[in-house]
GROMACS .gro file of C-alpha atoms in nm:
model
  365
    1UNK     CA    1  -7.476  23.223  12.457
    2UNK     CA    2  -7.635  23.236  12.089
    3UNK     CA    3  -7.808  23.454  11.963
    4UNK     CA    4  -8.117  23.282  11.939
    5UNK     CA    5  -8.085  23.211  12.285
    6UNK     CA    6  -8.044  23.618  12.335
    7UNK     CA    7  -8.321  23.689  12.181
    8UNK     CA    8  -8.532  23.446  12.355
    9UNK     CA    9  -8.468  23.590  12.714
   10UNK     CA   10  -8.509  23.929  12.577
   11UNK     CA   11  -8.832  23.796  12.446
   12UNK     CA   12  -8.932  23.664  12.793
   13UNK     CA   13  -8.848  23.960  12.964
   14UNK     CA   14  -9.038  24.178  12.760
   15UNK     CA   15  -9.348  23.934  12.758
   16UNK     CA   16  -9.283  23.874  12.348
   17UNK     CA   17  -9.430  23.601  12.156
   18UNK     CA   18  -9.114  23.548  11.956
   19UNK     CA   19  -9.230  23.239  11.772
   20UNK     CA   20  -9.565  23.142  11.643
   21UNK     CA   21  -9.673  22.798  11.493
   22UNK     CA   22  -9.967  22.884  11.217
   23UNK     CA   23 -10.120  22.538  11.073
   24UNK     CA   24 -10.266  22.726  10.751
   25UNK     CA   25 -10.525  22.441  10.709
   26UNK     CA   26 -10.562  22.071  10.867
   27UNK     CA   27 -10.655  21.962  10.466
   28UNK     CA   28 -10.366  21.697  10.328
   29UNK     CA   29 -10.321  21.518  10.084
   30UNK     CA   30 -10.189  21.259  10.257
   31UNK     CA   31 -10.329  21.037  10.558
   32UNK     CA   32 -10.035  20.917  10.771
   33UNK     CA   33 -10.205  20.677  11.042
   34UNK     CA   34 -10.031  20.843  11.301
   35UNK     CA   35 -10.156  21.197  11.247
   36UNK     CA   36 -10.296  21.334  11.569
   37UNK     CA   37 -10.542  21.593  11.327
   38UNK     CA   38 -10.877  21.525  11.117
   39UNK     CA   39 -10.826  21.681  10.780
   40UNK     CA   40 -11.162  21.840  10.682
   41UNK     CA   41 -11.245  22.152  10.656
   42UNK     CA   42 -11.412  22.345  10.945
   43UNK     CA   43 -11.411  22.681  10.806
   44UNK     CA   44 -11.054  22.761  10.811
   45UNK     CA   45 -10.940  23.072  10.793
   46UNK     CA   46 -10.963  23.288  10.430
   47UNK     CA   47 -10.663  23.493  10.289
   48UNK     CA   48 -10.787  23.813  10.392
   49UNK     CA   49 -10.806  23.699  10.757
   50UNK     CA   50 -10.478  23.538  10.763
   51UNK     CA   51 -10.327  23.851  10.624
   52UNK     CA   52 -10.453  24.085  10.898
   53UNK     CA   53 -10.340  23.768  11.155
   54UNK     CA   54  -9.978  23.840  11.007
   55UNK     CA   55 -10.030  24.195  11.057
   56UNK     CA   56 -10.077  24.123  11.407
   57UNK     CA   57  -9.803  23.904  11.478
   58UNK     CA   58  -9.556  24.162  11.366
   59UNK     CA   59  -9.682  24.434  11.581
   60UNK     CA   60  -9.650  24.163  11.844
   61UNK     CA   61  -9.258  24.111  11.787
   62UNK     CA   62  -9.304  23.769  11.657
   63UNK     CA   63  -9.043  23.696  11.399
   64UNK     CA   64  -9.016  23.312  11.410
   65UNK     CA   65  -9.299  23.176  11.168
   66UNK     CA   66  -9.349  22.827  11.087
   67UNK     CA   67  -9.625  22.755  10.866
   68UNK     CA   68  -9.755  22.379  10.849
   69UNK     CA   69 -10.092  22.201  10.804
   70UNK     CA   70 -10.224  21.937  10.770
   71UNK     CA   71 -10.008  22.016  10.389
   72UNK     CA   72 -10.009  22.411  10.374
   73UNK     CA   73  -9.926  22.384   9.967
   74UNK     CA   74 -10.310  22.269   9.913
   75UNK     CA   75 -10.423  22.598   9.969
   76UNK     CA   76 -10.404  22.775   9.626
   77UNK     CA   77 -10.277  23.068   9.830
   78UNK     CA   78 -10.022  22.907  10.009
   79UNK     CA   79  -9.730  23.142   9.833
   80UNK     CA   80  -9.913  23.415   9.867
   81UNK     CA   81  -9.954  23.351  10.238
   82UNK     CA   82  -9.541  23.286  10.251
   83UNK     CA   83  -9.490  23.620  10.034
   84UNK     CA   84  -9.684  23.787  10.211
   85UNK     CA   85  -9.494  23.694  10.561
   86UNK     CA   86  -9.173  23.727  10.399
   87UNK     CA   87  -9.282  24.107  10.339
   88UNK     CA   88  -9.339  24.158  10.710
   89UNK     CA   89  -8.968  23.996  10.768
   90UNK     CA   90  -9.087  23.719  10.941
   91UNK     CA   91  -8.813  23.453  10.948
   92UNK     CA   92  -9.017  23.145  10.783
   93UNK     CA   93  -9.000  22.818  10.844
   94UNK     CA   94  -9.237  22.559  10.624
   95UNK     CA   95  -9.365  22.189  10.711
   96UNK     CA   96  -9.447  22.010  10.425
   97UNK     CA   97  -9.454  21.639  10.305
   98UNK     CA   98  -9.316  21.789   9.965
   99UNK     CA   99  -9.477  21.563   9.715
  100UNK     CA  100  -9.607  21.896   9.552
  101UNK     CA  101  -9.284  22.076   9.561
  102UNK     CA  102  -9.152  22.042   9.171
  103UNK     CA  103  -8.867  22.290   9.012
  104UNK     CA  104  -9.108  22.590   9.007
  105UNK     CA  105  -9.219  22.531   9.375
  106UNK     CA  106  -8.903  22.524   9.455
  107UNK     CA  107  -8.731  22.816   9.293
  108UNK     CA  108  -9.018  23.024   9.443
  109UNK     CA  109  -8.957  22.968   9.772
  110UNK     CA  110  -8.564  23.008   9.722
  111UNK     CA  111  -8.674  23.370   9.560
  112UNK     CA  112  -8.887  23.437   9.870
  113UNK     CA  113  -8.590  23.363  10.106
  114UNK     CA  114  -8.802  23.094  10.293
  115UNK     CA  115  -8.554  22.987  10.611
  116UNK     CA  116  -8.568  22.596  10.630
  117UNK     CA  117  -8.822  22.377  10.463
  118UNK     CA  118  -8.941  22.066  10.735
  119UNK     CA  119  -8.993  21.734  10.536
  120UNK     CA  120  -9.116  21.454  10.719
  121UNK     CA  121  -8.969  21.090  10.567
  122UNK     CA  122  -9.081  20.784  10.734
  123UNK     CA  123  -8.888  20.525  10.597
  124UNK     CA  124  -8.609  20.471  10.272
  125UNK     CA  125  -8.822  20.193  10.191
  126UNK     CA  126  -9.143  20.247   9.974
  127UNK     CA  127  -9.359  19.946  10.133
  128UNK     CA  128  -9.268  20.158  10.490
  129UNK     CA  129  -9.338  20.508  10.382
  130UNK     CA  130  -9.640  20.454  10.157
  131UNK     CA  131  -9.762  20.213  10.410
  132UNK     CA  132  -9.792  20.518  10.678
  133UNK     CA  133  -9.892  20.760  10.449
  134UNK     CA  134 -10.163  20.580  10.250
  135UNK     CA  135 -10.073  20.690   9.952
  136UNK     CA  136  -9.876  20.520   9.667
  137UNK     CA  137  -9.564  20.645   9.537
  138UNK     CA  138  -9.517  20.924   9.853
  139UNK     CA  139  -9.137  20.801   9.907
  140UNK     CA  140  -9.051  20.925   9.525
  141UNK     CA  141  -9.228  21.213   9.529
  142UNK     CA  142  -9.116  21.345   9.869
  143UNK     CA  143  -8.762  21.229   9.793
  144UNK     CA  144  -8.776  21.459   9.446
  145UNK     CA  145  -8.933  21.717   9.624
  146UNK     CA  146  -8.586  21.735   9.873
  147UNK     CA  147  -8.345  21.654   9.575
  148UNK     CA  148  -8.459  21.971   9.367
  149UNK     CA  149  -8.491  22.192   9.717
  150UNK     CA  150  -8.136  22.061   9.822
  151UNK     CA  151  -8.027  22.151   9.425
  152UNK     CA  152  -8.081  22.498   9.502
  153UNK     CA  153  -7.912  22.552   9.814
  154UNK     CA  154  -8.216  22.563  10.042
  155UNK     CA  155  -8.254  22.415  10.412
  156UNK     CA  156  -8.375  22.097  10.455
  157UNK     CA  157  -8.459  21.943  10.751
  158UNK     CA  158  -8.570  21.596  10.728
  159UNK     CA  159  -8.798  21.491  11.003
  160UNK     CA  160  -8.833  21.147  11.084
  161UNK     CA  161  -9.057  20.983  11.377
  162UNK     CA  162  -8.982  20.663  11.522
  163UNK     CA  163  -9.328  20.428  11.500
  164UNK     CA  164  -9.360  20.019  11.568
  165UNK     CA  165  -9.352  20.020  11.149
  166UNK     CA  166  -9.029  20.188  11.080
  167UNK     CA  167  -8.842  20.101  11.426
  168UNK     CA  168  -8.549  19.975  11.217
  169UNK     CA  169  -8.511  20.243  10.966
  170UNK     CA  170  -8.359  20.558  11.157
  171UNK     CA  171  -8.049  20.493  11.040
  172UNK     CA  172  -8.081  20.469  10.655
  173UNK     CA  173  -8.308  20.768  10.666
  174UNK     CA  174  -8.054  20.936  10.868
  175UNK     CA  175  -7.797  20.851  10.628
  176UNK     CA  176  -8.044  20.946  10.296
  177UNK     CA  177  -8.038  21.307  10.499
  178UNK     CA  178  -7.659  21.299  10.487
  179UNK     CA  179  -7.666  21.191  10.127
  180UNK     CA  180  -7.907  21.482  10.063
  181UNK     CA  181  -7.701  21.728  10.250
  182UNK     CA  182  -7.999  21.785  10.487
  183UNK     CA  183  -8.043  21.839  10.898
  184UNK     CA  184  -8.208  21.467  10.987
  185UNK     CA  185  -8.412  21.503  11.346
  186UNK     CA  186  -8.534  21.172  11.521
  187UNK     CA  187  -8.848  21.205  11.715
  188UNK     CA  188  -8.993  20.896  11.932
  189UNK     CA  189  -9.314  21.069  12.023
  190UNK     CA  190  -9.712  20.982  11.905
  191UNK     CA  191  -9.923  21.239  12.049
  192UNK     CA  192 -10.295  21.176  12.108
  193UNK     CA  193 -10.517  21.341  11.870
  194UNK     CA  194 -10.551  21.710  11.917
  195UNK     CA  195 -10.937  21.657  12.022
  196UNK     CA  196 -10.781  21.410  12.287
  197UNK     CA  197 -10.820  21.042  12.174
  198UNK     CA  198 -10.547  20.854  12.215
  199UNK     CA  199 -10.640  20.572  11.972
  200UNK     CA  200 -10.318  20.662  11.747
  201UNK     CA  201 -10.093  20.589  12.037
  202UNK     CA  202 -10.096  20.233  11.947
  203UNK     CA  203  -9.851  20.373  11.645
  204UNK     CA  204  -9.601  20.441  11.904
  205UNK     CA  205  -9.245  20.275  11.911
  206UNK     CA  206  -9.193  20.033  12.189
  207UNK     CA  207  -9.033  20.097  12.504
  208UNK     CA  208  -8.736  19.807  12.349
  209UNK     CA  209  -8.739  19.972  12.042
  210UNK     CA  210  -8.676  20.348  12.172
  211UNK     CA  211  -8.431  20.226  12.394
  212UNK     CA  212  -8.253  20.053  12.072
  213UNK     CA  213  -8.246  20.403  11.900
  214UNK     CA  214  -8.154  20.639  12.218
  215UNK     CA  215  -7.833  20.366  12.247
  216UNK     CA  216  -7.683  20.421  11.889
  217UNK     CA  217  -7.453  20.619  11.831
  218UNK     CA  218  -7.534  20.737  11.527
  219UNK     CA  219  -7.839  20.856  11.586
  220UNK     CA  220  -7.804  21.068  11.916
  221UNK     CA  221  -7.440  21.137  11.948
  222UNK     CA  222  -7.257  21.092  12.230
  223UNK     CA  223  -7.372  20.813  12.418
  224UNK     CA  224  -7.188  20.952  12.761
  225UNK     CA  225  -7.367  21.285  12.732
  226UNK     CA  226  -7.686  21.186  12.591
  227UNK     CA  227  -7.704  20.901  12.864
  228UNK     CA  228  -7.582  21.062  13.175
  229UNK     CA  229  -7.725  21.051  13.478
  230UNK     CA  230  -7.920  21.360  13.570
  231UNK     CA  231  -7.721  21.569  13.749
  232UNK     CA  232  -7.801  21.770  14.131
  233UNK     CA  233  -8.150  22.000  14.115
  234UNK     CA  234  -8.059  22.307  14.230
  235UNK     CA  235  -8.246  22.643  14.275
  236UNK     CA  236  -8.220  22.802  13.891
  237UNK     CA  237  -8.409  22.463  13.821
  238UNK     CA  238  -8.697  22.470  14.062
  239UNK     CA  239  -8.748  22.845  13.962
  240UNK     CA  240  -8.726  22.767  13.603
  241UNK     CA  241  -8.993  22.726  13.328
  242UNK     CA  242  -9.121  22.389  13.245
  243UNK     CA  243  -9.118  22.510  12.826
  244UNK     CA  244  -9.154  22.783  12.602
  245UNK     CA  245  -9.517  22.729  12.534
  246UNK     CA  246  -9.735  23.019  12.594
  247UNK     CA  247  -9.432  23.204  12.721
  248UNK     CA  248  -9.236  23.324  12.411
  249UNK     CA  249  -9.413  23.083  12.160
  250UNK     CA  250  -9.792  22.983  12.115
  251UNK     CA  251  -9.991  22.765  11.801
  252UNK     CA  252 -10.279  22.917  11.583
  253UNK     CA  253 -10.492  22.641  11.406
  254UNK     CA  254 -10.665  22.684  11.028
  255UNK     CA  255 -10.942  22.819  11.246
  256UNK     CA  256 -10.821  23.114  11.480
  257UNK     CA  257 -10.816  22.929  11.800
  258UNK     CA  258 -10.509  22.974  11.961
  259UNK     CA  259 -10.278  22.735  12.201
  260UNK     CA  260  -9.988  22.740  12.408
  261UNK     CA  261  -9.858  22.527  12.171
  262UNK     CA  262  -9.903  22.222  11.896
  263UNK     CA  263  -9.891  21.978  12.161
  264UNK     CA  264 -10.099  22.138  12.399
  265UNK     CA  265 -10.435  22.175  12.305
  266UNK     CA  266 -10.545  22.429  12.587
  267UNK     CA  267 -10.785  22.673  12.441
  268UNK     CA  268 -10.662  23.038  12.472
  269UNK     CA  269 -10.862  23.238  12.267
  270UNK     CA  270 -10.976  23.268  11.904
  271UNK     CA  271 -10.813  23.582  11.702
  272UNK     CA  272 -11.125  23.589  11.446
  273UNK     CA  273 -11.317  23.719  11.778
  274UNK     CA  274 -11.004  23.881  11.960
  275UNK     CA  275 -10.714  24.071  11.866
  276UNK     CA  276 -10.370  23.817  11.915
  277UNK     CA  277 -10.230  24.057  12.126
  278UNK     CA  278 -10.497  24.102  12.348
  279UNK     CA  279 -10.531  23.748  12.391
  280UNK     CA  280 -10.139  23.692  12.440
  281UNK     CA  281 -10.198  23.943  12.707
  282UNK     CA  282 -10.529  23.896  12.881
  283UNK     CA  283 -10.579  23.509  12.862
  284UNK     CA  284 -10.650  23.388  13.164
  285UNK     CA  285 -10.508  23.019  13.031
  286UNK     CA  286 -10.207  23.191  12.960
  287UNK     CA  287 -10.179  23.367  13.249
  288UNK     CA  288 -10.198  23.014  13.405
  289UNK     CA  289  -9.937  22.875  13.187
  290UNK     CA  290  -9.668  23.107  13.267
  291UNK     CA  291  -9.745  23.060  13.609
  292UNK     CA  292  -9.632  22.742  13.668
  293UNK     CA  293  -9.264  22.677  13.784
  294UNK     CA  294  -9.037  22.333  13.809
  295UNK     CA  295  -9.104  22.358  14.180
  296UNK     CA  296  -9.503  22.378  14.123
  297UNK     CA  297  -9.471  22.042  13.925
  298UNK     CA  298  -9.650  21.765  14.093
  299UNK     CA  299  -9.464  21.476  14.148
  300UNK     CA  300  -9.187  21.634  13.881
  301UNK     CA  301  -9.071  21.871  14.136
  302UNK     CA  302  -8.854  21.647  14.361
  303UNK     CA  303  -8.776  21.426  14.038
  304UNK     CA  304  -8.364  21.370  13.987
  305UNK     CA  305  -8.485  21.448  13.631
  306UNK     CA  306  -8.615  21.789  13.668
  307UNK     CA  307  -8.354  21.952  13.464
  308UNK     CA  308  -8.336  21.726  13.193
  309UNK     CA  309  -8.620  21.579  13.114
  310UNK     CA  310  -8.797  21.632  12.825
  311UNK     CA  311  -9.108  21.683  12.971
  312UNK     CA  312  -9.405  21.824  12.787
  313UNK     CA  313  -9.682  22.028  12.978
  314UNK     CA  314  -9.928  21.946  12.648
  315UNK     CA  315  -9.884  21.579  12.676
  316UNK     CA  316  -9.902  21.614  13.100
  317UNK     CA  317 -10.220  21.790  13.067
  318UNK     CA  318 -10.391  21.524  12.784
  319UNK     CA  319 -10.336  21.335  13.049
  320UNK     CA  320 -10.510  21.513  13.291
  321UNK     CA  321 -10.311  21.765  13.460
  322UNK     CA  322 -10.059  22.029  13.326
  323UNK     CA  323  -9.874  22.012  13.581
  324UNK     CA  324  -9.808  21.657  13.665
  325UNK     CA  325  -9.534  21.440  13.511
  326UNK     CA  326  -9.576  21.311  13.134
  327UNK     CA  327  -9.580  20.961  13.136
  328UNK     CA  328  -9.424  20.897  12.779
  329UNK     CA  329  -9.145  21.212  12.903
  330UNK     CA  330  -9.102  20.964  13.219
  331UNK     CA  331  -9.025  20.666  13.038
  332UNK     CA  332  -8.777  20.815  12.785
  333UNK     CA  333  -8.571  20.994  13.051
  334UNK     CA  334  -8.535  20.634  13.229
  335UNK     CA  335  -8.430  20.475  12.893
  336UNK     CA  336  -8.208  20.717  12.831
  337UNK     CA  337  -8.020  20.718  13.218
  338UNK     CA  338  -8.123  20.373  13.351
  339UNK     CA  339  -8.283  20.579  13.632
  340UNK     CA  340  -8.654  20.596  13.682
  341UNK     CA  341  -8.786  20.928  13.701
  342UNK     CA  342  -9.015  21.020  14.052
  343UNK     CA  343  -9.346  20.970  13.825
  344UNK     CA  344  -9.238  20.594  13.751
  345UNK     CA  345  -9.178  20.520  14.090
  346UNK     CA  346  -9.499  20.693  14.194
  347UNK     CA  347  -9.667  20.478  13.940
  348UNK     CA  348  -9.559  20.155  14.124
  349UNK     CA  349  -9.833  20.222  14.317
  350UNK     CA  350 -10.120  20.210  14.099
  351UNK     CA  351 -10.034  19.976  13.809
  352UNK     CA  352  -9.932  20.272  13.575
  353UNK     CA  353  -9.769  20.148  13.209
  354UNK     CA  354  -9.433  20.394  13.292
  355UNK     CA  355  -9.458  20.184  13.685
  356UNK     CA  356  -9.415  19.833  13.409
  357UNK     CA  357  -9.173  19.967  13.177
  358UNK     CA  358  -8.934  19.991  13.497
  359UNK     CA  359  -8.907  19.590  13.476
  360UNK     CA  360  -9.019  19.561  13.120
  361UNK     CA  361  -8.712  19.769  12.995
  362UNK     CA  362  -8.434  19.607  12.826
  363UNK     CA  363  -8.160  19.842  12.906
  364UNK     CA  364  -7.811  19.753  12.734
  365UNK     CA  365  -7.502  19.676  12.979
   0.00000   0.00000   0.00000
């Protein structure tokens, strides 16, 4: 067992929020069609506030930090936000499009000690990646932005999700990562905005086109293990936790209001009216959350799947119910095995899209 892995069942024993996701604003200066946030500003939160927020966290026990946005370095006190962490020994993690990361951005957050830096890259082709991100000239400017990180030694973990646009580009951005020297992560979900319309879904890679990327290779690894059949569901599984979210790890937004997580847009609490660690405590959402079990999944509890699916509770409950299956979670567990998962086959009955991918699927022999 890892450490990491150590430290997250101590951290579930002791009721610890070990990680916490803080989007430091929802501004950017980018507009990636995909994006499941608005980018104006709401009143988010002021230096002051986020420094006594920090405060909290570490008198919590959190020690994971990732700080994102909307773009984080568009608040003028962005480093001062990161040196400020760094000072309370949080272990930082940043999410950035890095178009305004130059030489001196960079060498300051190699002084600061800044963990891994998260840089989403769409495409290696400019007419792909400026075409998502609306704005000419992103590919260069994010691509110089990991070239000087990567010159100075620092983490870099390129993030690239899989749309209907850039279907056919995983692998040359996977192998720009390798040029770079950089972690390269392939992620096939859209997720409805975080208010709940699902308009940007229509972004989303086809069921094909998935199926083309979760059968190379190259991009997933072993095919036998990635593709295996799900094996028996035994006990440890029906007992177990459906995900980390409001268990060990929750998500602030620019404005206080806290989540279980990114993707899961249940309301918690706000820490501008209530101290985090009351609220981590005393939420009666949370409370809810970490009472659900594998066997008190709808429909996902007698699922062959159960134990290795990917399911996600937020994307179940923008559906409509946190504890029923995840249609998109359905439909890449069956590309991935060839085996429909319980919520497909339940969704025979009523006309559901994962019910149609089960004949619409192009498997490979």
């Amino acid at each position: 067992m890892s450490l990491v892995q150590q430290l997250n069942q101590k951290a579930l024993a002791k009721g610890v929020p070990l990680s916490v996701h803080l989007d430091v604003t929802y501004r950017c200066n980018e507009r990636c069609e995909h994006c499941y946030l608005e980018h104006d500003d709401r009143g988010e939160m002021s230096t002051a506030e986020i420094r006594t927020l920090l405060d909290q966290l570490a008198n919590a026990g959190v020690f994971f930090l990732t700080l994102s946005g909307g773009e984080p370095l568009v608040r003028l006190d962005c480093f001062e936000i990161i040196e400020y962490a760094r000072s309370l020994q949080f272990n930082v993690k940043l999410k950035t499009n890095a178009i305004l990361i130059h030489e001196k951005e960079a060498q300051r957050l190699k002084r600061l000690g800044v963990e891994q830096i998260q840089i989403s890259l769409y495409s290696h082709r400019a007419e792909i990646h400026d075409g998502i991100t609306k704005v000419q000239g992103s590919l260069d400017r994010t691509l110089e932005g990991i070239r000087v990180l990567r010159s100075l030694g620092l983490k870099v973990s390129i993030a690239n999700v899989l749309m209907r646009s850039n279907s056919n580009d995983s692998e040359s951005v996977r192998a720009l990562a390798a040029e770079f020297g950089a972690h390269y992560t392939l992620d096939p979900t859209i997720t409805p905005m975080i208010d709940g319309r699902r308009d940007v879904l229509r972004f989303r890679a086809s069921a094909s086109e998935v199926s083309d990327v979760f059968h190379n290779a190259a991009l997933v690894g072993d095919l036998e293990e990635f593709c295996t059949p799900p094996a028996a569901v035994d006990d440890s599984i029906r007992e177990g936790l459906p995900c980390s979210a409001g268990h060990t790890a929750c998500y602030i937004s620019p404005y206080g209001d806290l989540y279980p997580c990114v993707q899961f847009p249940l309301a918690c609490g706000n820490v501008r009216r209530q101290a985090f660690a009351e609220i981590w405590r005393d939420s009666p959402q949370l409370r809810e959350v970490r009472s659900i079990r594998g066997k008190d999944l709808e429909t996902c509890s007698v699922c062959s799947h159960l134990g290795t699916c990917t399911r996600c509770p937020g994307l179940a409950y923008m559906e409509g119910n946190m504890r029923g299956p995840s249609s998109v979670d359905c439909e890449k567990s069956f590309i991935r095995t060839g085996i429909p998962s319980a919520g497909m086959m339940a969704g025979a009955t009523n006309g559901s899209i994962s019910a149609r991918s089960l004949v619409q699927i192009q498997l490979p022999a």
